[in-house]
JSON list of C-alpha atoms in Angstrom, two decimals:
[
{"chain": "U", "resi": 148, "resn": "MET", "atom": "CA", "xyz": [0.00, 0.00, 0.00]},
{"chain": "U", "resi": 149, "resn": "HIS", "atom": "CA", "xyz": [2.89, 2.35, 0.74]},
{"chain": "U", "resi": 150, "resn": "GLU", "atom": "CA", "xyz": [4.22, 1.94, -2.80]},
{"chain": "U", "resi": 151, "resn": "ILE", "atom": "CA", "xyz": [0.75, 2.54, -4.22]},
{"chain": "U", "resi": 152, "resn": "GLY", "atom": "CA", "xyz": [0.81, 5.75, -2.20]},
{"chain": "U", "resi": 153, "resn": "HIS", "atom": "CA", "xyz": [3.89, 6.84, -4.15]},
{"chain": "U", "resi": 154, "resn": "HIS", "atom": "CA", "xyz": [2.06, 6.17, -7.42]},
{"chain": "U", "resi": 155, "resn": "LEU", "atom": "CA", "xyz": [-0.83, 8.31, -6.20]},
{"chain": "U", "resi": 156, "resn": "GLU", "atom": "CA", "xyz": [1.64, 11.08, -5.32]},
{"chain": "U", "resi": 157, "resn": "ALA", "atom": "CA", "xyz": [3.03, 10.99, -8.86]},
{"chain": "U", "resi": 158, "resn": "GLN", "atom": "CA", "xyz": [-0.47, 11.25, -10.29]},
{"chain": "U", "resi": 159, "resn": "ARG", "atom": "CA", "xyz": [-1.46, 14.11, -7.97]},
{"chain": "U", "resi": 160, "resn": "TYR", "atom": "CA", "xyz": [1.69, 16.25, -8.07]},
{"chain": "U", "resi": 161, "resn": "GLY", "atom": "CA", "xyz": [3.39, 15.06, -11.27]},
{"chain": "U", "resi": 162, "resn": "GLU", "atom": "CA", "xyz": [6.58, 13.06, -11.55]},
{"chain": "U", "resi": 163, "resn": "SER", "atom": "CA", "xyz": [8.83, 16.13, -11.60]},
{"chain": "U", "resi": 164, "resn": "ALA", "atom": "CA", "xyz": [7.45, 17.44, -8.29]},
{"chain": "U", "resi": 165, "resn": "GLN", "atom": "CA", "xyz": [7.59, 13.97, -6.79]},
{"chain": "U", "resi": 166, "resn": "ARG", "atom": "CA", "xyz": [11.26, 13.54, -7.73]},
{"chain": "U", "resi": 167, "resn": "ARG", "atom": "CA", "xyz": [12.20, 16.73, -5.88]},
{"chain": "U", "resi": 168, "resn": "ALA", "atom": "CA", "xyz": [9.80, 16.25, -2.96]},
{"chain": "U", "resi": 169, "resn": "ASP", "atom": "CA", "xyz": [11.09, 16.63, 0.59]},
{"chain": "U", "resi": 170, "resn": "THR", "atom": "CA", "xyz": [11.60, 13.11, 1.99]},
{"chain": "U", "resi": 171, "resn": "ILE", "atom": "CA", "xyz": [9.61, 13.97, 5.11]},
{"chain": "U", "resi": 172, "resn": "LEU", "atom": "CA", "xyz": [6.56, 14.73, 2.99]},
{"chain": "U", "resi": 173, "resn": "HIS", "atom": "CA", "xyz": [7.22, 12.15, 0.25]},
{"chain": "U", "resi": 174, "resn": "GLU", "atom": "CA", "xyz": [7.61, 9.14, 2.55]},
{"chain": "U", "resi": 175, "resn": "GLY", "atom": "CA", "xyz": [5.27, 10.53, 5.18]},
{"chain": "U", "resi": 176, "resn": "LEU", "atom": "CA", "xyz": [2.41, 10.93, 2.71]},
{"chain": "U", "resi": 177, "resn": "ALA", "atom": "CA", "xyz": [2.87, 7.45, 1.20]},
{"chain": "U", "resi": 178, "resn": "THR", "atom": "CA", "xyz": [2.81, 5.99, 4.72]},
{"chain": "U", "resi": 179, "resn": "TRP", "atom": "CA", "xyz": [-0.21, 8.14, 5.62]},
{"chain": "U", "resi": 180, "resn": "ILE", "atom": "CA", "xyz": [-2.02, 6.80, 2.54]},
{"chain": "U", "resi": 181, "resn": "ALA", "atom": "CA", "xyz": [-1.35, 3.26, 3.83]},
{"chain": "U", "resi": 182, "resn": "SER", "atom": "CA", "xyz": [-2.84, 4.22, 7.23]},
{"chain": "U", "resi": 183, "resn": "ILE", "atom": "CA", "xyz": [-5.44, 1.48, 7.59]},
{"chain": "U", "resi": 184, "resn": "ARG", "atom": "CA", "xyz": [-3.00, -1.40, 7.21]},
{"chain": "U", "resi": 185, "resn": "TRP", "atom": "CA", "xyz": [0.01, 0.30, 8.74]},
{"chain": "U", "resi": 186, "resn": "LEU", "atom": "CA", "xyz": [-1.71, 1.54, 11.89]},
{"chain": "U", "resi": 187, "resn": "ASP", "atom": "CA", "xyz": [-3.46, -1.79, 12.38]},
{"chain": "U", "resi": 188, "resn": "GLN", "atom": "CA", "xyz": [-0.08, -3.53, 12.44]},
{"chain": "U", "resi": 189, "resn": "CYS", "atom": "CA", "xyz": [1.08, -1.05, 15.11]},
{"chain": "U", "resi": 190, "resn": "GLY", "atom": "CA", "xyz": [-2.02, -1.37, 17.26]},
{"chain": "U", "resi": 191, "resn": "ALA", "atom": "CA", "xyz": [-2.85, 2.33, 16.86]},
{"chain": "U", "resi": 192, "resn": "VAL", "atom": "CA", "xyz": [-6.06, 3.99, 15.72]},
{"chain": "U", "resi": 193, "resn": "SER", "atom": "CA", "xyz": [-4.49, 7.23, 14.45]},
{"chain": "U", "resi": 194, "resn": "TRP", "atom": "CA", "xyz": [-1.17, 8.81, 13.53]},
{"chain": "U", "resi": 195, "resn": "HIS", "atom": "CA", "xyz": [-1.57, 10.97, 16.61]},
{"chain": "U", "resi": 196, "resn": "GLN", "atom": "CA", "xyz": [-1.68, 7.87, 18.79]},
{"chain": "U", "resi": 197, "resn": "ARG", "atom": "CA", "xyz": [1.17, 6.23, 16.86]},
{"chain": "U", "resi": 198, "resn": "GLY", "atom": "CA", "xyz": [3.36, 9.29, 17.40]},
{"chain": "U", "resi": 199, "resn": "GLN", "atom": "CA", "xyz": [2.63, 9.08, 21.11]},
{"chain": "U", "resi": 200, "resn": "GLN", "atom": "CA", "xyz": [3.48, 5.36, 21.13]},
{"chain": "U", "resi": 201, "resn": "LEU", "atom": "CA", "xyz": [6.82, 6.02, 19.46]},
{"chain": "U", "resi": 202, "resn": "HIS", "atom": "CA", "xyz": [7.60, 8.78, 21.95]},
{"chain": "U", "resi": 203, "resn": "ASP", "atom": "CA", "xyz": [6.64, 6.52, 24.87]},
{"chain": "U", "resi": 204, "resn": "ALA", "atom": "CA", "xyz": [8.93, 3.81, 23.44]},
{"chain": "U", "resi": 205, "resn": "GLY", "atom": "CA", "xyz": [11.85, 6.25, 23.55]},
{"chain": "U", "resi": 206, "resn": "VAL", "atom": "CA", "xyz": [12.00, 7.09, 19.84]},
{"chain": "U", "resi": 207, "resn": "PRO", "atom": "CA", "xyz": [13.18, 10.72, 19.51]},
{"chain": "U", "resi": 208, "resn": "LEU", "atom": "CA", "xyz": [10.57, 12.94, 17.86]},
{"chain": "U", "resi": 209, "resn": "ARG", "atom": "CA", "xyz": [13.09, 14.47, 15.47]},
{"chain": "U", "resi": 210, "resn": "LEU", "atom": "CA", "xyz": [12.04, 14.83, 11.85]},
{"chain": "U", "resi": 211, "resn": "LEU", "atom": "CA", "xyz": [15.38, 15.62, 10.21]},
{"chain": "U", "resi": 212, "resn": "THR", "atom": "CA", "xyz": [17.22, 12.73, 11.86]},
{"chain": "U", "resi": 213, "resn": "ALA", "atom": "CA", "xyz": [14.30, 10.28, 12.09]},
{"chain": "U", "resi": 214, "resn": "GLU", "atom": "CA", "xyz": [16.05, 7.65, 9.97]},
{"chain": "U", "resi": 215, "resn": "ARG", "atom": "CA", "xyz": [18.63, 7.15, 12.73]},
{"chain": "U", "resi": 216, "resn": "SER", "atom": "CA", "xyz": [15.83, 5.36, 14.63]},
{"chain": "U", "resi": 217, "resn": "GLY", "atom": "CA", "xyz": [15.11, 2.98, 11.73]},
{"chain": "U", "resi": 218, "resn": "ALA", "atom": "CA", "xyz": [13.21, 3.34, 8.47]},
{"chain": "U", "resi": 219, "resn": "ASP", "atom": "CA", "xyz": [9.83, 2.21, 9.83]},
{"chain": "U", "resi": 220, "resn": "ASN", "atom": "CA", "xyz": [10.06, 4.62, 12.77]},
{"chain": "U", "resi": 221, "resn": "ALA", "atom": "CA", "xyz": [11.04, 7.44, 10.42]},
{"chain": "U", "resi": 222, "resn": "TYR", "atom": "CA", "xyz": [8.15, 6.74, 8.05]},
{"chain": "U", "resi": 223, "resn": "GLU", "atom": "CA", "xyz": [5.73, 6.61, 10.99]},
{"chain": "U", "resi": 224, "resn": "LEU", "atom": "CA", "xyz": [7.02, 9.87, 12.48]},
{"chain": "U", "resi": 225, "resn": "TRP", "atom": "CA", "xyz": [6.77, 11.53, 9.09]},
{"chain": "U", "resi": 226, "resn": "ALA", "atom": "CA", "xyz": [3.23, 10.18, 8.57]},
{"chain": "U", "resi": 227, "resn": "SER", "atom": "CA", "xyz": [2.26, 11.60, 11.96]},
{"chain": "U", "resi": 228, "resn": "PHE", "atom": "CA", "xyz": [3.74, 14.95, 10.92]},
{"chain": "U", "resi": 229, "resn": "VAL", "atom": "CA", "xyz": [1.85, 14.83, 7.60]},
{"chain": "U", "resi": 230, "resn": "ASP", "atom": "CA", "xyz": [-1.35, 14.09, 9.52]},
{"chain": "U", "resi": 231, "resn": "TYR", "atom": "CA", "xyz": [-0.66, 17.07, 11.79]},
{"chain": "U", "resi": 232, "resn": "LEU", "atom": "CA", "xyz": [0.00, 19.40, 8.84]},
{"chain": "U", "resi": 233, "resn": "VAL", "atom": "CA", "xyz": [-3.17, 18.36, 7.00]},
{"chain": "U", "resi": 234, "resn": "ARG", "atom": "CA", "xyz": [-5.29, 18.78, 10.13]},
{"chain": "U", "resi": 235, "resn": "GLN", "atom": "CA", "xyz": [-3.80, 22.16, 11.03]},
{"chain": "U", "resi": 236, "resn": "TYR", "atom": "CA", "xyz": [-3.33, 23.72, 7.59]},
{"chain": "U", "resi": 237, "resn": "GLY", "atom": "CA", "xyz": [-5.58, 21.76, 5.21]},
{"chain": "U", "resi": 238, "resn": "TRP", "atom": "CA", "xyz": [-4.93, 20.00, 1.94]},
{"chain": "U", "resi": 239, "resn": "LYS", "atom": "CA", "xyz": [-4.50, 23.15, -0.14]},
{"chain": "U", "resi": 240, "resn": "LYS", "atom": "CA", "xyz": [-1.54, 24.30, 1.96]},
{"chain": "U", "resi": 241, "resn": "PHE", "atom": "CA", "xyz": [-0.13, 20.77, 2.23]},
{"chain": "U", "resi": 242, "resn": "ASN", "atom": "CA", "xyz": [-0.28, 20.36, -1.56]},
{"chain": "U", "resi": 243, "resn": "ALA", "atom": "CA", "xyz": [1.58, 23.65, -2.03]},
{"chain": "U", "resi": 244, "resn": "LEU", "atom": "CA", "xyz": [4.16, 22.57, 0.55]},
{"chain": "U", "resi": 245, "resn": "TYR", "atom": "CA", "xyz": [4.71, 19.21, -1.15]},
{"chain": "U", "resi": 246, "resn": "ALA", "atom": "CA", "xyz": [5.14, 20.91, -4.54]},
{"chain": "U", "resi": 247, "resn": "SER", "atom": "CA", "xyz": [7.65, 23.39, -3.07]},
{"chain": "U", "resi": 248, "resn": "GLY", "atom": "CA", "xyz": [10.32, 20.71, -2.55]},
{"chain": "U", "resi": 249, "resn": "HIS", "atom": "CA", "xyz": [13.81, 21.51, -3.81]},
{"chain": "U", "resi": 250, "resn": "GLY", "atom": "CA", "xyz": [15.31, 18.02, -3.47]},
{"chain": "U", "resi": 251, "resn": "ARG", "atom": "CA", "xyz": [14.92, 14.81, -1.53]},
{"chain": "U", "resi": 252, "resn": "ALA", "atom": "CA", "xyz": [16.75, 16.04, 1.54]},
{"chain": "U", "resi": 253, "resn": "PRO", "atom": "CA", "xyz": [14.54, 16.10, 4.64]},
{"chain": "U", "resi": 254, "resn": "GLY", "atom": "CA", "xyz": [13.48, 19.69, 5.23]},
{"chain": "U", "resi": 255, "resn": "SER", "atom": "CA", "xyz": [13.94, 20.84, 1.61]},
{"chain": "U", "resi": 256, "resn": "SER", "atom": "CA", "xyz": [10.39, 22.15, 1.18]},
{"chain": "U", "resi": 257, "resn": "ASP", "atom": "CA", "xyz": [9.69, 25.84, 1.65]},
{"chain": "U", "resi": 258, "resn": "TYR", "atom": "CA", "xyz": [7.91, 25.56, 5.01]},
{"chain": "U", "resi": 259, "resn": "GLU", "atom": "CA", "xyz": [8.41, 29.23, 5.89]},
{"chain": "U", "resi": 260, "resn": "ARG", "atom": "CA", "xyz": [6.94, 30.60, 2.65]},
{"chain": "U", "resi": 261, "resn": "VAL", "atom": "CA", "xyz": [4.01, 28.16, 2.44]},
{"chain": "U", "resi": 262, "resn": "LEU", "atom": "CA", "xyz": [3.02, 27.80, 6.09]},
{"chain": "U", "resi": 263, "resn": "GLY", "atom": "CA", "xyz": [4.59, 30.89, 7.65]},
{"chain": "U", "resi": 264, "resn": "LYS", "atom": "CA", "xyz": [6.75, 28.89, 10.05]},
{"chain": "U", "resi": 265, "resn": "SER", "atom": "CA", "xyz": [10.13, 27.20, 9.87]},
{"chain": "U", "resi": 266, "resn": "LEU", "atom": "CA", "xyz": [10.41, 23.44, 10.00]},
{"chain": "U", "resi": 267, "resn": "ASP", "atom": "CA", "xyz": [11.82, 23.77, 13.53]},
{"chain": "U", "resi": 268, "resn": "GLU", "atom": "CA", "xyz": [8.76, 25.75, 14.63]},
{"chain": "U", "resi": 269, "resn": "LEU", "atom": "CA", "xyz": [6.40, 23.29, 12.96]},
{"chain": "U", "resi": 270, "resn": "SER", "atom": "CA", "xyz": [8.27, 20.40, 14.59]},
{"chain": "U", "resi": 271, "resn": "ASP", "atom": "CA", "xyz": [7.78, 22.02, 17.99]},
{"chain": "U", "resi": 272, "resn": "ASP", "atom": "CA", "xyz": [4.07, 22.50, 17.25]},
{"chain": "U", "resi": 273, "resn": "TRP", "atom": "CA", "xyz": [3.76, 18.86, 16.16]},
{"chain": "U", "resi": 274, "resn": "ARG", "atom": "CA", "xyz": [5.50, 17.61, 19.31]},
{"chain": "U", "resi": 275, "resn": "ALA", "atom": "CA", "xyz": [3.15, 19.77, 21.42]},
{"chain": "U", "resi": 276, "resn": "TRP", "atom": "CA", "xyz": [0.20, 18.26, 19.51]},
{"chain": "U", "resi": 277, "resn": "LEU", "atom": "CA", "xyz": [1.45, 14.78, 20.42]},
{"chain": "U", "resi": 278, "resn": "ALA", "atom": "CA", "xyz": [1.89, 15.59, 24.09]},
{"chain": "U", "resi": 279, "resn": "PRO", "atom": "CA", "xyz": [-0.61, 13.76, 26.30]}
]
């Protein structure tokens, strides 16, 4: 399902935008699309809850260095962040953010221009959202 999510991204944003998409958004969205199966395997009912579970398990809630905690943990953190962004800013803003990517490096989208906050500020907001 995750790989189907990438195909849906290519259809929605175009292959050129997908190739330069920020990894946080690119992998996070594909994982988010696979929510039903992915969350079921984790025993979570939402990406909010899954983010809390990861935090409680000692996984650092760091977006730029998430891969240091393993690929699955990174994809799940990024999906939780995508979920947060969509809920807080809506699909129109998220779509603009995804399309603003300048390369695959995590953090390469233009967060400041599109959402009015830096990635660091958004990360802090997301972590606050996950707090019990």
